[in-house]
PDB file of C-alpha atoms in Angstrom:
ATOM      1  CA  MET N 764     -17.906  18.587  -0.398  1.00  0.00           C
ATOM      2  CA  SER N 765     -17.310  14.940   0.509  1.00  0.00           C
ATOM      3  CA  VAL N 766     -18.326  12.481   3.202  1.00  0.00           C
ATOM      4  CA  LEU N 767     -15.429  10.340   4.390  1.00  0.00           C
ATOM      5  CA  THR N 768     -16.284   6.809   5.535  1.00  0.00           C
ATOM      6  CA  ALA N 769     -14.049   3.893   6.462  1.00  0.00           C
ATOM      7  CA  LYS N 770     -14.067   0.125   6.773  1.00  0.00           C
ATOM      8  CA  LEU N 771     -11.772  -1.598   9.260  1.00  0.00           C
ATOM      9  CA  TYR N 772      -9.795  -4.777   8.519  1.00  0.00           C
ATOM     10  CA  ASP N 773      -7.668  -6.813  10.914  1.00  0.00           C
ATOM     11  CA  PRO N 774      -4.078  -7.932  10.103  1.00  0.00           C
ATOM     12  CA  ALA N 775      -5.490 -10.990   8.274  1.00  0.00           C
ATOM     13  CA  PHE N 776      -7.653  -8.637   6.141  1.00  0.00           C
ATOM     14  CA  VAL N 777     -10.895  -9.826   7.716  1.00  0.00           C
ATOM     15  CA  HIS N 778     -13.510  -7.070   7.607  1.00  0.00           C
ATOM     16  CA  ARG N 779     -14.357  -5.963  11.168  1.00  0.00           C
ATOM     17  CA  GLY N 780     -16.992  -3.366  10.369  1.00  0.00           C
ATOM     18  CA  PRO N 781     -17.289   0.350   9.602  1.00  0.00           C
ATOM     19  CA  LEU N 782     -15.370   2.867  11.661  1.00  0.00           C
ATOM     20  CA  PRO N 783     -17.372   5.656  13.324  1.00  0.00           C
ATOM     21  CA  LEU N 784     -15.743   8.773  11.890  1.00  0.00           C
ATOM     22  CA  GLU N 785     -16.117  12.442  12.743  1.00  0.00           C
ATOM     23  CA  GLY N 786     -13.969  13.571   9.829  1.00  0.00           C
ATOM     24  CA  GLY N 787     -10.554  13.290   8.278  1.00  0.00           C
ATOM     25  CA  SER N 788      -8.455  13.940   5.224  1.00  0.00           C
ATOM     26  CA  VAL N 789      -6.722  11.968   2.491  1.00  0.00           C
ATOM     27  CA  VAL N 790      -3.644  13.019   0.503  1.00  0.00           C
ATOM     28  CA  ILE N 791      -3.382  11.081  -2.768  1.00  0.00           C
ATOM     29  CA  ARG N 792       0.043  11.020  -4.426  1.00  0.00           C
ATOM     30  CA  ASN N 793       0.831   9.666  -7.877  1.00  0.00           C
ATOM     31  CA  ASN N 794       3.509   6.954  -7.820  1.00  0.00           C
ATOM     32  CA  ASP N 795       4.179   7.565  -4.136  1.00  0.00           C
ATOM     33  CA  VAL N 796       2.867   6.719  -0.682  1.00  0.00           C
ATOM     34  CA  SER N 797      -0.532   8.356  -0.091  1.00  0.00           C
ATOM     35  CA  THR N 798      -1.475   9.230   3.488  1.00  0.00           C
ATOM     36  CA  PHE N 799      -4.584   9.680   5.583  1.00  0.00           C
ATOM     37  CA  LEU N 800      -5.667  11.254   8.862  1.00  0.00           C
ATOM     38  CA  ILE N 801      -9.012  10.257  10.389  1.00  0.00           C
ATOM     39  CA  ASP N 802     -10.879  11.360  13.499  1.00  0.00           C
ATOM     40  CA  ILE N 803     -12.656   8.532  15.312  1.00  0.00           C
ATOM     41  CA  ASP N 804     -15.865   9.217  17.237  1.00  0.00           C
ATOM     42  CA  THR N 805     -14.921   7.549  20.511  1.00  0.00           C
ATOM     43  CA  SER N 806     -18.210   8.554  22.140  1.00  0.00           C
ATOM     44  CA  SER N 807     -20.139   6.039  20.052  1.00  0.00           C
ATOM     45  CA  ASP N 808     -21.239   2.621  21.313  1.00  0.00           C
ATOM     46  CA  GLN N 809     -19.783   1.148  18.133  1.00  0.00           C
ATOM     47  CA  TRP N 810     -16.301   2.375  19.053  1.00  0.00           C
ATOM     48  CA  ALA N 811     -16.629   1.140  22.620  1.00  0.00           C
ATOM     49  CA  ASN N 812     -17.520  -2.316  21.314  1.00  0.00           C
ATOM     50  CA  MET N 813     -14.534  -2.301  18.932  1.00  0.00           C
ATOM     51  CA  VAL N 814     -12.070  -1.347  21.661  1.00  0.00           C
ATOM     52  CA  SER N 815     -13.529  -3.940  24.013  1.00  0.00           C
ATOM     53  CA  GLN N 816     -13.333  -6.672  21.387  1.00  0.00           C
ATOM     54  CA  TYR N 817     -10.107  -5.815  19.529  1.00  0.00           C
ATOM     55  CA  GLY N 818      -7.990  -3.641  21.833  1.00  0.00           C
ATOM     56  CA  ASP N 819      -5.104  -1.810  20.137  1.00  0.00           C
ATOM     57  CA  MET N 820      -5.721  -1.679  16.389  1.00  0.00           C
ATOM     58  CA  LYS N 821      -2.396  -0.192  15.322  1.00  0.00           C
ATOM     59  CA  ALA N 822      -1.083  -1.857  12.119  1.00  0.00           C
ATOM     60  CA  TRP N 823      -4.636  -2.821  11.136  1.00  0.00           C
ATOM     61  CA  HIS N 824      -5.967  -1.716   7.764  1.00  0.00           C
ATOM     62  CA  VAL N 825      -8.605   0.761   6.657  1.00  0.00           C
ATOM     63  CA  GLN N 826     -10.386   1.292   3.374  1.00  0.00           C
ATOM     64  CA  LEU N 827     -11.522   4.885   2.832  1.00  0.00           C
ATOM     65  CA  PHE N 828     -14.422   6.090   0.685  1.00  0.00           C
ATOM     66  CA  ASP N 829     -16.092   9.290  -0.416  1.00  0.00           C
ATOM     67  CA  SER N 830     -19.689   8.384   0.393  1.00  0.00           C
ATOM     68  CA  LEU N 831     -21.408  11.634  -0.627  1.00  0.00           C
ATOM     69  CA  ASP N 832     -22.902   9.919  -3.680  1.00  0.00           C
ATOM     70  CA  GLY N 833     -22.377   6.173  -3.339  1.00  0.00           C
ATOM     71  CA  ASP N 834     -19.129   4.671  -2.046  1.00  0.00           C
ATOM     72  CA  VAL N 835     -16.264   5.911  -4.214  1.00  0.00           C
ATOM     73  CA  PRO N 836     -12.967   4.249  -3.138  1.00  0.00           C
ATOM     74  CA  LEU N 837     -10.270   6.781  -2.253  1.00  0.00           C
ATOM     75  CA  MET N 838      -7.476   4.648  -0.841  1.00  0.00           C
ATOM     76  CA  SER N 839      -6.658   1.823   1.524  1.00  0.00           C
ATOM     77  CA  GLY N 840      -3.783   1.728   3.940  1.00  0.00           C
ATOM     78  CA  ILE N 841      -2.136   0.734   7.184  1.00  0.00           C
ATOM     79  CA  ILE N 842      -2.779   2.457  10.518  1.00  0.00           C
ATOM     80  CA  THR N 843       0.630   3.724  11.624  1.00  0.00           C
ATOM     81  CA  SER N 844      -0.138   5.792  14.725  1.00  0.00           C
ATOM     82  CA  ASP N 845      -1.344   4.894  18.190  1.00  0.00           C
ATOM     83  CA  ARG N 846      -4.678   6.185  19.350  1.00  0.00           C
ATOM     84  CA  ASP N 847      -4.195   9.702  20.656  1.00  0.00           C
ATOM     85  CA  GLU N 848      -7.079  10.938  22.798  1.00  0.00           C
ATOM     86  CA  LYS N 849      -7.785  14.628  22.342  1.00  0.00           C
ATOM     87  CA  SER N 850      -8.712  16.761  25.313  1.00  0.00           C
ATOM     88  CA  ASP N 851     -11.026  19.198  23.538  1.00  0.00           C
ATOM     89  CA  TYR N 852     -13.514  16.716  22.096  1.00  0.00           C
ATOM     90  CA  PRO N 853     -14.167  12.967  22.331  1.00  0.00           C
ATOM     91  CA  ALA N 854     -12.310  11.668  19.307  1.00  0.00           C
ATOM     92  CA  ALA N 855      -9.172   9.739  18.534  1.00  0.00           C
ATOM     93  CA  GLN N 856      -6.988  10.690  15.593  1.00  0.00           C
ATOM     94  CA  TRP N 857      -5.338   8.042  13.463  1.00  0.00           C
ATOM     95  CA  THR N 858      -2.779   8.502  10.734  1.00  0.00           C
ATOM     96  CA  GLY N 859      -1.698   5.980   8.146  1.00  0.00           C
ATOM     97  CA  ARG N 860      -0.068   5.228   4.827  1.00  0.00           C
ATOM     98  CA  CYS N 861      -1.280   3.439   1.717  1.00  0.00           C
ATOM     99  CA  HIS N 862      -0.062  -0.082   0.987  1.00  0.00           C
ATOM    100  CA  LEU N 863       2.791   1.185  -1.184  1.00  0.00           C
ATOM    101  CA  ASP N 864       4.363   1.391   2.260  1.00  0.00           C
ATOM    102  CA  TYR N 865       5.311  -2.255   1.703  1.00  0.00           C
ATOM    103  CA  LEU N 866       7.842  -1.078  -0.917  1.00  0.00           C
ATOM    104  CA  ASP N 867       9.236   1.681   1.260  1.00  0.00           C
ATOM    105  CA  GLY N 868      12.195   0.426   3.294  1.00  0.00           C
ATOM    106  CA  MET N 869      12.889  -2.552   1.015  1.00  0.00           C
ATOM    107  CA  ILE N 870      16.044  -2.605  -1.116  1.00  0.00           C
ATOM    108  CA  THR N 871      16.679  -4.214  -4.483  1.00  0.00           C
ATOM    109  CA  LEU N 872      18.562  -7.496  -4.423  1.00  0.00           C
ATOM    110  CA  PRO N 873      20.757  -8.610  -7.325  1.00  0.00           C
ATOM    111  CA  ASN N 874      19.116 -12.035  -7.021  1.00  0.00           C
ATOM    112  CA  PRO N 875      15.808 -11.772  -5.093  1.00  0.00           C
ATOM    113  CA  ALA N 876      15.700 -15.562  -4.738  1.00  0.00           C
ATOM    114  CA  ARG N 877      18.776 -15.480  -2.492  1.00  0.00           C
ATOM    115  CA  ALA N 878      19.118 -14.114   1.028  1.00  0.00           C
ATOM    116  CA  ALA N 879      20.160 -10.470   1.333  1.00  0.00           C
ATOM    117  CA  ASP N 880      23.491 -11.468   2.883  1.00  0.00           C
ATOM    118  CA  ASN N 881      24.162 -14.109   0.228  1.00  0.00           C
ATOM    119  CA  GLN N 882      24.460 -12.043  -2.943  1.00  0.00           C
ATOM    120  CA  THR N 883      27.210 -12.333  -5.535  1.00  0.00           C
ATOM    121  CA  ASP N 884      29.805  -9.554  -5.332  1.00  0.00           C
ATOM    122  CA  GLY N 885      29.331  -6.935  -8.038  1.00  0.00           C
ATOM    123  CA  SER N 886      26.114  -8.436  -9.404  1.00  0.00           C
ATOM    124  CA  HIS N 887      22.994  -6.406 -10.177  1.00  0.00           C
ATOM    125  CA  TYR N 888      19.279  -6.965 -10.628  1.00  0.00           C
ATOM    126  CA  THR N 889      18.684  -6.291 -14.327  1.00  0.00           C
ATOM    127  CA  ASP N 890      15.601  -6.225 -16.528  1.00  0.00           C
ATOM    128  CA  ARG N 891      14.449  -4.531 -19.702  1.00  0.00           C
ATOM    129  CA  GLY N 892      11.039  -4.149 -21.301  1.00  0.00           C
ATOM    130  CA  PRO N 893       7.814  -2.125 -21.170  1.00  0.00           C
ATOM    131  CA  ALA N 894       7.719  -0.127 -17.944  1.00  0.00           C
ATOM    132  CA  ALA N 895       4.657  -1.877 -16.475  1.00  0.00           C
ATOM    133  CA  GLU N 896       6.101  -5.332 -17.050  1.00  0.00           C
ATOM    134  CA  VAL N 897       9.490  -4.416 -15.578  1.00  0.00           C
ATOM    135  CA  ILE N 898       7.917  -2.739 -12.542  1.00  0.00           C
ATOM    136  CA  PHE N 899       5.514  -5.576 -11.856  1.00  0.00           C
ATOM    137  CA  GLN N 900       8.324  -8.134 -11.957  1.00  0.00           C
ATOM    138  CA  LEU N 901      10.461  -5.940  -9.697  1.00  0.00           C
ATOM    139  CA  VAL N 902       7.682  -5.718  -7.116  1.00  0.00           C
ATOM    140  CA  ARG N 903       6.556  -9.347  -7.457  1.00  0.00           C
ATOM    141  CA  ARG N 904      10.050 -10.744  -6.946  1.00  0.00           C
ATOM    142  CA  HIS N 905      11.015  -8.460  -4.049  1.00  0.00           C
ATOM    143  CA  VAL N 906       7.875  -8.043  -1.913  1.00  0.00           C
ATOM    144  CA  GLY N 907       5.071  -9.820  -3.788  1.00  0.00           C
ATOM    145  CA  PRO N 908       4.102 -13.470  -4.301  1.00  0.00           C
ATOM    146  CA  GLY N 909       7.502 -14.301  -5.826  1.00  0.00           C
ATOM    147  CA  ALA N 910       9.553 -12.910  -2.934  1.00  0.00           C
ATOM    148  CA  ARG N 911      11.457 -14.840  -0.308  1.00  0.00           C
ATOM    149  CA  PRO N 912       9.338 -15.612   2.797  1.00  0.00           C
ATOM    150  CA  GLU N 913      11.117 -13.029   4.961  1.00  0.00           C
ATOM    151  CA  PHE N 914      10.308 -10.254   2.467  1.00  0.00           C
ATOM    152  CA  MET N 915       6.893 -11.368   1.213  1.00  0.00           C
ATOM    153  CA  THR N 916       3.987  -8.987   1.894  1.00  0.00           C
ATOM    154  CA  PRO N 917       0.240  -9.300   1.230  1.00  0.00           C
ATOM    155  CA  LEU N 918       0.632  -7.437  -2.085  1.00  0.00           C
ATOM    156  CA  ARG N 919      -0.780  -9.247  -5.081  1.00  0.00           C
ATOM    157  CA  VAL N 920       0.768  -8.167  -8.363  1.00  0.00           C
ATOM    158  CA  SER N 921      -1.280  -8.218 -11.539  1.00  0.00           C
ATOM    159  CA  SER N 922       0.041 -10.385 -14.366  1.00  0.00           C
ATOM    160  CA  THR N 923      -1.686  -8.145 -16.918  1.00  0.00           C
ATOM    161  CA  TRP N 924      -1.474  -4.447 -17.711  1.00  0.00           C
ATOM    162  CA  PHE N 925      -3.263  -1.901 -19.809  1.00  0.00           C
ATOM    163  CA  ASP N 926      -2.923  -1.508 -23.579  1.00  0.00           C
ATOM    164  CA  GLU N 927      -0.328   1.181 -22.875  1.00  0.00           C
ATOM    165  CA  PRO N 928       2.263  -0.459 -20.591  1.00  0.00           C
ATOM    166  CA  GLY N 929       4.669   2.419 -21.119  1.00  0.00           C
ATOM    167  CA  THR N 930       7.857   2.823 -23.078  1.00  0.00           C
ATOM    168  CA  GLU N 931      10.817   0.494 -22.738  1.00  0.00           C
ATOM    169  CA  VAL N 932      12.909   0.927 -19.611  1.00  0.00           C
ATOM    170  CA  ARG N 933      16.009  -0.739 -18.255  1.00  0.00           C
ATOM    171  CA  VAL N 934      16.692  -1.440 -14.600  1.00  0.00           C
ATOM    172  CA  GLU N 935      20.169  -2.203 -13.276  1.00  0.00           C
ATOM    173  CA  SER N 936      20.101  -2.039  -9.509  1.00  0.00           C
ATOM    174  CA  ARG N 937      21.959  -3.277  -6.452  1.00  0.00           C
ATOM    175  CA  PHE N 938      20.902  -2.578  -2.848  1.00  0.00           C
ATOM    176  CA  LYS N 939      18.950   0.551  -3.788  1.00  0.00           C
ATOM    177  CA  PRO N 940      15.578   1.635  -2.314  1.00  0.00           C
ATOM    178  CA  LEU N 941      12.912  -0.424  -4.067  1.00  0.00           C
ATOM    179  CA  LEU N 942      10.284   2.321  -4.101  1.00  0.00           C
ATOM    180  CA  GLU N 943      12.719   4.783  -5.690  1.00  0.00           C
ATOM    181  CA  GLU N 944      13.668   2.287  -8.403  1.00  0.00           C
ATOM    182  CA  VAL N 945      10.002   1.665  -9.167  1.00  0.00           C
ATOM    183  CA  GLN N 946       9.292   5.408  -9.228  1.00  0.00           C
ATOM    184  CA  GLN N 947      12.169   6.042 -11.641  1.00  0.00           C
ATOM    185  CA  ALA N 948      11.048   3.266 -13.986  1.00  0.00           C
ATOM    186  CA  ALA N 949       7.491   4.619 -13.938  1.00  0.00           C
ATOM    187  CA  LYS N 950       8.693   8.156 -14.661  1.00  0.00           C
ATOM    188  CA  THR N 951      10.907   6.999 -17.527  1.00  0.00           C
ATOM    189  CA  GLY N 952       8.215   4.711 -18.934  1.00  0.00           C
ATOM    190  CA  GLY N 953       5.378   7.192 -18.537  1.00  0.00           C
ATOM    191  CA  ILE N 954       3.010   5.117 -16.391  1.00  0.00           C
ATOM    192  CA  THR N 955       1.218   5.493 -13.055  1.00  0.00           C
ATOM    193  CA  PHE N 956       0.862   2.790 -10.415  1.00  0.00           C
ATOM    194  CA  SER N 957      -0.962   2.415  -7.109  1.00  0.00           C
ATOM    195  CA  THR N 958      -2.372  -0.124  -4.686  1.00  0.00           C
ATOM    196  CA  SER N 959      -6.043  -0.921  -4.142  1.00  0.00           C
ATOM    197  CA  MET N 960      -8.092  -3.132  -1.852  1.00  0.00           C
ATOM    198  CA  GLY N 961     -10.899  -5.213  -3.313  1.00  0.00           C
ATOM    199  CA  ALA N 962     -14.106  -6.356  -1.659  1.00  0.00           C
ATOM    200  CA  ASP N 963     -12.303  -9.659  -1.042  1.00  0.00           C
ATOM    201  CA  GLY N 964      -9.769  -7.882   1.183  1.00  0.00           C
ATOM    202  CA  TYR N 965      -6.858  -8.530  -1.191  1.00  0.00           C
ATOM    203  CA  ILE N 966      -4.301  -5.750  -1.739  1.00  0.00           C
ATOM    204  CA  ARG N 967      -3.307  -5.369  -5.372  1.00  0.00           C
ATOM    205  CA  PHE N 968      -0.395  -3.492  -6.890  1.00  0.00           C
ATOM    206  CA  ARG N 969      -1.703  -2.236 -10.219  1.00  0.00           C
ATOM    207  CA  GLN N 970      -1.121   0.060 -13.131  1.00  0.00           C
ATOM    208  CA  CYS N 971      -3.531   2.994 -13.295  1.00  0.00           C
ATOM    209  CA  PRO N 972      -5.296   3.797 -16.566  1.00  0.00           C
ATOM    210  CA  CYS N 973      -3.888   6.633 -18.615  1.00  0.00           C
ATOM    211  CA  LEU N 974      -5.991   9.771 -18.174  1.00  0.00           C
ATOM    212  CA  CYS N 975      -4.333  11.711 -20.975  1.00  0.00           C
TER     213      CYS N 975
END
């Protein structure tokens, strides 16, 4: 038994209050994009005020908790669906994806500092080292703080990792899906990664502690 609750954040990650929920579900995936589905109670005054003040909230962010016993963070993510009014009861259903979605759709660039259409023929992005270090650099340089402006996302990438950063891996990649390259390095190196949202509204790409 769990009690799903949610906080709403605008595109600038400013907290805009709790969402009035009637229910929902969360699917957590290791080293992959987790998803959520939430039912909004549109009969509440709180929802009416939100719609009046903010309008369409697609592409906003939510932070989801299991609040049965305290607020246990489950995931945070991006709202990907439009509001869809149901006819059988007064609720709107939203779907969304965790912030690993920022990796999905991006490709690896031989030299992330150069434009995608200005890469050297035959060159590859290469790196070798502990899996966590290699993955963090891959993400930081392609979609994190070290990326070109046109590819930079709100992801903050940790400069530290756990005492077990995984075994050594080697990446040699050219115009391949970034998420798949990160997943392969994590599988080879034996680590788990995810994204999380802090109380400050920052989205962090992080290594998860080993549960073995």
